[in-house]
PDB file of C-alpha atoms in Angstrom:
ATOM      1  CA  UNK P  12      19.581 -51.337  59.089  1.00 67.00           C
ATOM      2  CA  UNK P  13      16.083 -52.269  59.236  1.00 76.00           C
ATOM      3  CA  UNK P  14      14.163 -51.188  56.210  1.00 79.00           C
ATOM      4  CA  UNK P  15      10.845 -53.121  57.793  1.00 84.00           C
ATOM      5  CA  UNK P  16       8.759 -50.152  58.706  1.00 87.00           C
ATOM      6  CA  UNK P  17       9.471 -48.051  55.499  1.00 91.00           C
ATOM      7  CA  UNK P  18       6.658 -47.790  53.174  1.00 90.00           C
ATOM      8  CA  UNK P  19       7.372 -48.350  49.449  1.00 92.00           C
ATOM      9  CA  UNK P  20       6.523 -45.167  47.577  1.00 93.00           C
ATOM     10  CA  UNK P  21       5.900 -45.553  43.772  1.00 91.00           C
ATOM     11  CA  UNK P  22       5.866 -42.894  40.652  1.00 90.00           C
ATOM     12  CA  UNK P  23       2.522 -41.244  40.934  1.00 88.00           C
ATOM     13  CA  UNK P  24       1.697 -41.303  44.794  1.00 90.00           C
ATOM     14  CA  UNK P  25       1.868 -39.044  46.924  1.00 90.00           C
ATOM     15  CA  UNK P  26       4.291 -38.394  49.233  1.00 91.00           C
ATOM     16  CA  UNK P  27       3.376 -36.072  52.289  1.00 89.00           C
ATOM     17  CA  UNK P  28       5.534 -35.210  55.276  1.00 85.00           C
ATOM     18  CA  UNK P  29       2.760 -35.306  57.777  1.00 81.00           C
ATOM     19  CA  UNK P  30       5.094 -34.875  60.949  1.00 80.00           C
ATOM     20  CA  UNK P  31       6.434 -31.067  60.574  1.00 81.00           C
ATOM     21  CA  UNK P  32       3.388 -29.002  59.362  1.00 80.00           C
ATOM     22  CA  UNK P  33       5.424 -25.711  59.358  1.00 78.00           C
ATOM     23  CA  UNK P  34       8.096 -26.849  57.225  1.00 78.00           C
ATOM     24  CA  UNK P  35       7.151 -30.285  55.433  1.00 80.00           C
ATOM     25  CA  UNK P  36       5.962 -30.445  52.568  1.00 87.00           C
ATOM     26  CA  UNK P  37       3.885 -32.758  49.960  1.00 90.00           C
ATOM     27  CA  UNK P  38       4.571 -33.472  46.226  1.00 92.00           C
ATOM     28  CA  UNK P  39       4.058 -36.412  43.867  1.00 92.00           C
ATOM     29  CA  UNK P  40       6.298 -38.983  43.320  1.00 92.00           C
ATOM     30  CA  UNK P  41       8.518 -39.459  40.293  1.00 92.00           C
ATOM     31  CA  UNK P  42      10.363 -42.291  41.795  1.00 92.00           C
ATOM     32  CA  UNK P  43       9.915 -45.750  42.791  1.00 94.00           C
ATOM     33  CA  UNK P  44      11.774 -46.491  45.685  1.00 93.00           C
ATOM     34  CA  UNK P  45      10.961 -46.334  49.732  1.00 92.00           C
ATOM     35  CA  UNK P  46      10.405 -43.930  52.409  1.00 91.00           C
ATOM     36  CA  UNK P  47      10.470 -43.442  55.933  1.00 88.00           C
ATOM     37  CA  UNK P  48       7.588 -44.453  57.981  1.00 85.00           C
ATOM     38  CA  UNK P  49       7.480 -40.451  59.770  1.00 83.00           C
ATOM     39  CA  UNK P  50       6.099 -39.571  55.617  1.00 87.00           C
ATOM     40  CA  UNK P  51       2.678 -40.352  54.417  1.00 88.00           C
ATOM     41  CA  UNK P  52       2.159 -42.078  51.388  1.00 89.00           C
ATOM     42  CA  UNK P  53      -1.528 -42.161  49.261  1.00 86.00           C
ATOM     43  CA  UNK P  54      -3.124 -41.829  46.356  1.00 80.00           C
ATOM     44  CA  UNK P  55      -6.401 -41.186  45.130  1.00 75.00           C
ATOM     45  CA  UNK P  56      -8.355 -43.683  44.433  1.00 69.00           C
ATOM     46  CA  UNK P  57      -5.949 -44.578  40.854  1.00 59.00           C
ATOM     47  CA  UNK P  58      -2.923 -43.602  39.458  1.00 58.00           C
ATOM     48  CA  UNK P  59      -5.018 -42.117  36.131  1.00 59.00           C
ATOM     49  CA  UNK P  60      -6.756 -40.108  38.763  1.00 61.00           C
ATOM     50  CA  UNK P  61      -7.586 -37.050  36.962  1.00 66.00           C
ATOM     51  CA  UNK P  62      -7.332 -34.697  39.738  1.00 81.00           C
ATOM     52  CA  UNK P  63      -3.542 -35.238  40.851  1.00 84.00           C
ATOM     53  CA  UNK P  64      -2.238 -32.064  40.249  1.00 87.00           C
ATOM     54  CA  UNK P  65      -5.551 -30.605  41.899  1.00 88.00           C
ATOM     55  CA  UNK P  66      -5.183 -32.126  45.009  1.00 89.00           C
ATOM     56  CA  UNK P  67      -1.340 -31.567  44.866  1.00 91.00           C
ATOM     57  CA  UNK P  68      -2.156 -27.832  44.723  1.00 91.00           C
ATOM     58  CA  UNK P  69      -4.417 -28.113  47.519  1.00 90.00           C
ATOM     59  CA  UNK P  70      -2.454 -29.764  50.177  1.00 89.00           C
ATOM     60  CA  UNK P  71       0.416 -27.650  49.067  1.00 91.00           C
ATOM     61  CA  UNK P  72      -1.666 -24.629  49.991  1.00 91.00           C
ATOM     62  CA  UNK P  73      -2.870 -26.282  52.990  1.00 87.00           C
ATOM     63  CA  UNK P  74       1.239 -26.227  54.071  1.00 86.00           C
ATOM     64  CA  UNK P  75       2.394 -23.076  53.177  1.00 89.00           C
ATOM     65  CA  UNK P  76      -1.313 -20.538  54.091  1.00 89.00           C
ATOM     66  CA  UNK P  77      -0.792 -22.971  57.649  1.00 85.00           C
ATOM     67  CA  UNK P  78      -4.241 -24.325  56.772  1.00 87.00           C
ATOM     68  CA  UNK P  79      -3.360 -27.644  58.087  1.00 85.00           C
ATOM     69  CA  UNK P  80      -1.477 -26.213  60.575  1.00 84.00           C
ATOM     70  CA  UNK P  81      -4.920 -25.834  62.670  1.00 85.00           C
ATOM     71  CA  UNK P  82      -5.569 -29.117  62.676  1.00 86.00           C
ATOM     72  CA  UNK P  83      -1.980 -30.403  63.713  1.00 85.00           C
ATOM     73  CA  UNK P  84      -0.551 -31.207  67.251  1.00 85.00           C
ATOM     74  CA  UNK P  85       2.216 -31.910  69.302  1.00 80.00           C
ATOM     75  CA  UNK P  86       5.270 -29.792  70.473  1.00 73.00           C
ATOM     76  CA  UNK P  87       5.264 -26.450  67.397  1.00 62.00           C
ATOM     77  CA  UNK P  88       8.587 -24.390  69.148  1.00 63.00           C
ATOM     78  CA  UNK P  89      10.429 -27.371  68.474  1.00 62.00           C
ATOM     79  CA  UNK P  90       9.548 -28.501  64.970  1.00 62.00           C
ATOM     80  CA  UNK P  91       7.248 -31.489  65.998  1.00 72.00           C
ATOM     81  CA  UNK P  92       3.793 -30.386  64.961  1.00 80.00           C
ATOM     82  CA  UNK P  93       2.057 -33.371  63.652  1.00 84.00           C
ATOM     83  CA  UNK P  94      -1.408 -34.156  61.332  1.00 84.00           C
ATOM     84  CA  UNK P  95      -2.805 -37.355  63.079  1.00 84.00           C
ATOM     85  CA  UNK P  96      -4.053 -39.538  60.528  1.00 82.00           C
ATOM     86  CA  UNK P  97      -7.566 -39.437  61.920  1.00 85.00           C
ATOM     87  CA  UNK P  98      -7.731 -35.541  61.280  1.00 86.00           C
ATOM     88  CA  UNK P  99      -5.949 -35.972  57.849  1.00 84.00           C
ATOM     89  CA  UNK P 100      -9.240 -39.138  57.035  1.00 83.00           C
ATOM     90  CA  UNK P 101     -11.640 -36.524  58.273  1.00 85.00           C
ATOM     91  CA  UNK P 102     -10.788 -33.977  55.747  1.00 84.00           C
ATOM     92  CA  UNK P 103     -13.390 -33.454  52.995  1.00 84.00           C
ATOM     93  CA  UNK P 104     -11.791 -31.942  49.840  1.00 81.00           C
ATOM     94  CA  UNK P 105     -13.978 -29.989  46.914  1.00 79.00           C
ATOM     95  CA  UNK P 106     -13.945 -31.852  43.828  1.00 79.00           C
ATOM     96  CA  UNK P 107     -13.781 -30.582  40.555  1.00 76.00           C
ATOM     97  CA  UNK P 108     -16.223 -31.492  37.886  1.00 75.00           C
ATOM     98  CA  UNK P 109     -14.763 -33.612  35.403  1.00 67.00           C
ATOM     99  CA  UNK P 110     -16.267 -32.297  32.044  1.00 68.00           C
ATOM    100  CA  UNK P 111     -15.305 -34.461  29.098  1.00 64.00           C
ATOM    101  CA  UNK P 112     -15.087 -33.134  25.673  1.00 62.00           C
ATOM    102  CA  UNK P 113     -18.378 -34.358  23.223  1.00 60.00           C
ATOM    103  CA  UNK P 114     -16.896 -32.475  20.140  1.00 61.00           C
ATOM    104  CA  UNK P 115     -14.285 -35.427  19.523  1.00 55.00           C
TER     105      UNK P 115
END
């Protein structure tokens, strides 16, 4: 088999299946290992990122309220409804504010 167009996935990314928007899915990676090229894999900005499970939350709303759903396309009665990566780059998330704690 040729293993030259998988992307390497490793613990703390995120892996997002960005070809099935009604029933993919996104989650962060445990493993280290590889994945097909249909998944998206990213992080943000570092692994120590403090916001991981934040923006894990988000996307994972975004799939099951169909919020990215409206910004998909392709063939939806058969499965195939797809996030181009330019819509998925486009997207401007909220950002928490990252309060640190002055009483240590």
């Amino acid at each position: 088999m040729d293993y030259s167009k998988y992307q390497f996935v490793e613990i703390g990314d995120f892996a997002m299946n960005h070809m099935d928007l009604l029933t993919g899915y996104i989650d962060i990676s445990p493993f280290f290992g590889v994945t097909s090229p249909d998944y998206r894999v990213f992080l943000l900005g570092t692994k120590r990122n403090t916001f991981g499970k934040y923006y894990l939350y988000v996307f994972q709303m975004g799939y099951k309220n169909k919020i990215l759903y409206a910004f998909g396309q392709g063939a939806s009665q058969l499965g195939r409804w797809r996030l181009p990566t330019e819509q998925f780059n486009a997207f401007l998330l909220p950002c928490p504010l990252y309060e640190t704690n002055t009483n240590q």
